[in-house]
Tab-separated table of C-alpha atoms in Angstrom:
chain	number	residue	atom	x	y	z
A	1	UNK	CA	1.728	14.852	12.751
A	2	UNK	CA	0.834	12.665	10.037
A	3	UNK	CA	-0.310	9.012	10.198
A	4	UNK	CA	-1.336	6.032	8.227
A	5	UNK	CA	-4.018	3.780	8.811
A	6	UNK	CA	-4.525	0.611	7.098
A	7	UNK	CA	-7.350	-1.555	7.291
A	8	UNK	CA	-8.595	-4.475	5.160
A	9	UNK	CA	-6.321	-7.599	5.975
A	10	UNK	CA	-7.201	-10.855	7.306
A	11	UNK	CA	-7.224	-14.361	6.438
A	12	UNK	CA	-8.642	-15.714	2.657
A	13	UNK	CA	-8.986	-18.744	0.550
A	14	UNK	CA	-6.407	-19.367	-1.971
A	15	UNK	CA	-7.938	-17.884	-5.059
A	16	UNK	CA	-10.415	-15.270	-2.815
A	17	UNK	CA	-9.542	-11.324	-2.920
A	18	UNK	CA	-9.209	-8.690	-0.423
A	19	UNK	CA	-9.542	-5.129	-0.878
A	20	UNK	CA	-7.034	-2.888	1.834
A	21	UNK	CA	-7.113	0.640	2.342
A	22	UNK	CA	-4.623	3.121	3.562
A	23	UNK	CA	-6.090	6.777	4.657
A	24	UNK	CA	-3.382	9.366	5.194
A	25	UNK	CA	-4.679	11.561	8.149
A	26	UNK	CA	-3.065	14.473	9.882
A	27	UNK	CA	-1.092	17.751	9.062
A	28	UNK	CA	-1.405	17.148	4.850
A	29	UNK	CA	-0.635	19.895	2.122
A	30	UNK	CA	-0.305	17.445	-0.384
A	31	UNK	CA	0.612	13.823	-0.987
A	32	UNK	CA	3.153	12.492	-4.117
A	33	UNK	CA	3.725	8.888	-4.670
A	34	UNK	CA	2.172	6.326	-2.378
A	35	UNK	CA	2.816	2.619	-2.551
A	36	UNK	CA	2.333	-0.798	-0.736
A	37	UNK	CA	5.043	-3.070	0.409
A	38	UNK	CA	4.815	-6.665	2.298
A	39	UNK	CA	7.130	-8.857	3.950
A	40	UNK	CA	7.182	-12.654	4.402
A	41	UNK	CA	8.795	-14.034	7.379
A	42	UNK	CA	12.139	-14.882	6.445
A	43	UNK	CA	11.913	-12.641	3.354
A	44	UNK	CA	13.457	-9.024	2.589
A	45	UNK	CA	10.468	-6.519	1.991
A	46	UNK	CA	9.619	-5.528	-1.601
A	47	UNK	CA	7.457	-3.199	-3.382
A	48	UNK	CA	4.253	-4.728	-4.335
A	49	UNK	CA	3.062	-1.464	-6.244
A	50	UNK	CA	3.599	1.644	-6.455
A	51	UNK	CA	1.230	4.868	-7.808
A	52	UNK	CA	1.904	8.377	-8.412
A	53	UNK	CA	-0.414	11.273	-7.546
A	54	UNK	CA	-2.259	9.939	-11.316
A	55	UNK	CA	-0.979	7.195	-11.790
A	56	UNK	CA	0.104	3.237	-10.688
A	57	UNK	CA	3.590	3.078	-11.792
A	58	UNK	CA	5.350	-0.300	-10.656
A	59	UNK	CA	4.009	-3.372	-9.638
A	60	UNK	CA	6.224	-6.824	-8.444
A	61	UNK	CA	6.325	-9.532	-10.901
A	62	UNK	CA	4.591	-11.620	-8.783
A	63	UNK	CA	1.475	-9.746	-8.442
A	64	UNK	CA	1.345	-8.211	-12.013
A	65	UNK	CA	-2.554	-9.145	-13.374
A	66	UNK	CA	-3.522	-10.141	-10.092
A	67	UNK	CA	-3.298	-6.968	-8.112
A	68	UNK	CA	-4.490	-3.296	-8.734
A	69	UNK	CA	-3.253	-0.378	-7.267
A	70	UNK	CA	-5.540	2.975	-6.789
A	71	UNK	CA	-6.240	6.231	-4.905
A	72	UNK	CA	-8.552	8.417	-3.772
A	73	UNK	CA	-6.802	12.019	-3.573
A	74	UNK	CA	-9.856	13.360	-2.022
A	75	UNK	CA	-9.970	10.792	0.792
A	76	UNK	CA	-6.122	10.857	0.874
A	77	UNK	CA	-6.469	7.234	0.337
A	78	UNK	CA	-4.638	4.298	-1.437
A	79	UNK	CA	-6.343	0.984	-1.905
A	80	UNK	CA	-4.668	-2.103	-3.284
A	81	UNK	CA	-7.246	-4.667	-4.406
A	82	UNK	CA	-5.336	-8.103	-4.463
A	83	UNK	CA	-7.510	-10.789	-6.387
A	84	UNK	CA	-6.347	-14.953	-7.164
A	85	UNK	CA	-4.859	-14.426	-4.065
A	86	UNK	CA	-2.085	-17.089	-3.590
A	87	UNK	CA	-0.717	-18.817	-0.166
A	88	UNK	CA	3.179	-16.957	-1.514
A	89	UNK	CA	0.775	-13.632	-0.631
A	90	UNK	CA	1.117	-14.448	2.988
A	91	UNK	CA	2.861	-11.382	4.268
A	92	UNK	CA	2.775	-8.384	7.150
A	93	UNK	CA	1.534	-5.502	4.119
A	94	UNK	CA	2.849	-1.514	4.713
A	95	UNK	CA	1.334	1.291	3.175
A	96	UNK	CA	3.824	3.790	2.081
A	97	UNK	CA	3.548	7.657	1.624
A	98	UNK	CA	5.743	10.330	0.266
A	99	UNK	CA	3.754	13.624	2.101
A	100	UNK	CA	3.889	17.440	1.570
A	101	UNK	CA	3.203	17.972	5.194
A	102	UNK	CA	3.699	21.620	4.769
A	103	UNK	CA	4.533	24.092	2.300
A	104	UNK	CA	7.988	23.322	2.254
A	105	UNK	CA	8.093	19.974	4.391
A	106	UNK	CA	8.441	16.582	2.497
A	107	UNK	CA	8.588	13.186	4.555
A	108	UNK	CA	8.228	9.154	4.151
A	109	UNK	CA	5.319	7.816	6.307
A	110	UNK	CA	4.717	4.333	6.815
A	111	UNK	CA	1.537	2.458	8.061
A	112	UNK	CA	2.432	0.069	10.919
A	113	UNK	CA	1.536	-3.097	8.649
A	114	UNK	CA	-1.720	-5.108	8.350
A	115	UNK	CA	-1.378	-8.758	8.316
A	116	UNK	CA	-2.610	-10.971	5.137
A	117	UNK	CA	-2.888	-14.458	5.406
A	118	UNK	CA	-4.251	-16.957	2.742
A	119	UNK	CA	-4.683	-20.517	3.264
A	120	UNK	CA	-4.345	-23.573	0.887
C-alpha cells in the first residue's frame, strides 16, 4: 500500500511562514504530478499548487508570490513553503499524489490533512 504523510502545520503569526512536507511511502514505482490542496470551514477545497515530476505548474491566485511549491524525487517528497502567511490561510491542508504503484498500476493518494492556523 501506499501512504502519505504530512507534517509541518501548526499555528503562526500573520505574516510568519511555515514549511510542510509530504513523504510518499510504500509500494512506489514512480510518482507523476503531486499537489497541495486546503479547505476552510465552510469553504469548497481548492488547489493551492500543483507540480509535475519537474516542475510547479499551477498555483491559486491567492497564494501566487507568497507560496512555493517543490519536490524531492529522491525522498518522494513534496514541500510547500507558505511565507506572508495570512489569517484567509487558515485551512485543514492535503497533500495530493498521482502514483505509479506498479508497473502498470496508477492511483490518487491523499494525505489525511494537516491543520494550519494563523492568527491576527
Amino acid at each position: 500500500q501506499v501512504q502519505l504523510v504530512e507534517s509541518g502545520g501548526g499555528l503562526v503569526q500573520a505574516g510568519g511562514s511555515l514549511r510542510l512536507s509530504c513523504a510518499a511511502s510504500g509500494s512506489i514505482y514512480s510518482i507523476n504530478a503531486m499537489g497541495w490542496y486546503r479547505q476552510a470551514p465552510g469553504k469548497q477545497r481548492e488547489l493551492v499548487a500543483g507540480i509535475t515530476s519537474v516542475e510547479p505548474t499551477n498555483y491559486a491566485d491567492s497564494v501566487k508570490g507568497r507560496f512555493t511549491i517543490s519536490r524531492d524525487n529522491a525522498k518522494n517528497t513534496v514541500y510547500l513553503q507558505m511565507n506572508s502567511l495570512k489569517p484567509e490561510d487558515t485551512a485543514v491542508y492535503y497533500c495530493n499524489a498521482n502514483i505509479n504503484s506498479g508497473r502498470y498500476l496508477r492511483s490518487e493518494y491523499w494525505g489525511q490533512g494537516t491543520q494550519v492556523t494563523v492568527s491576527s
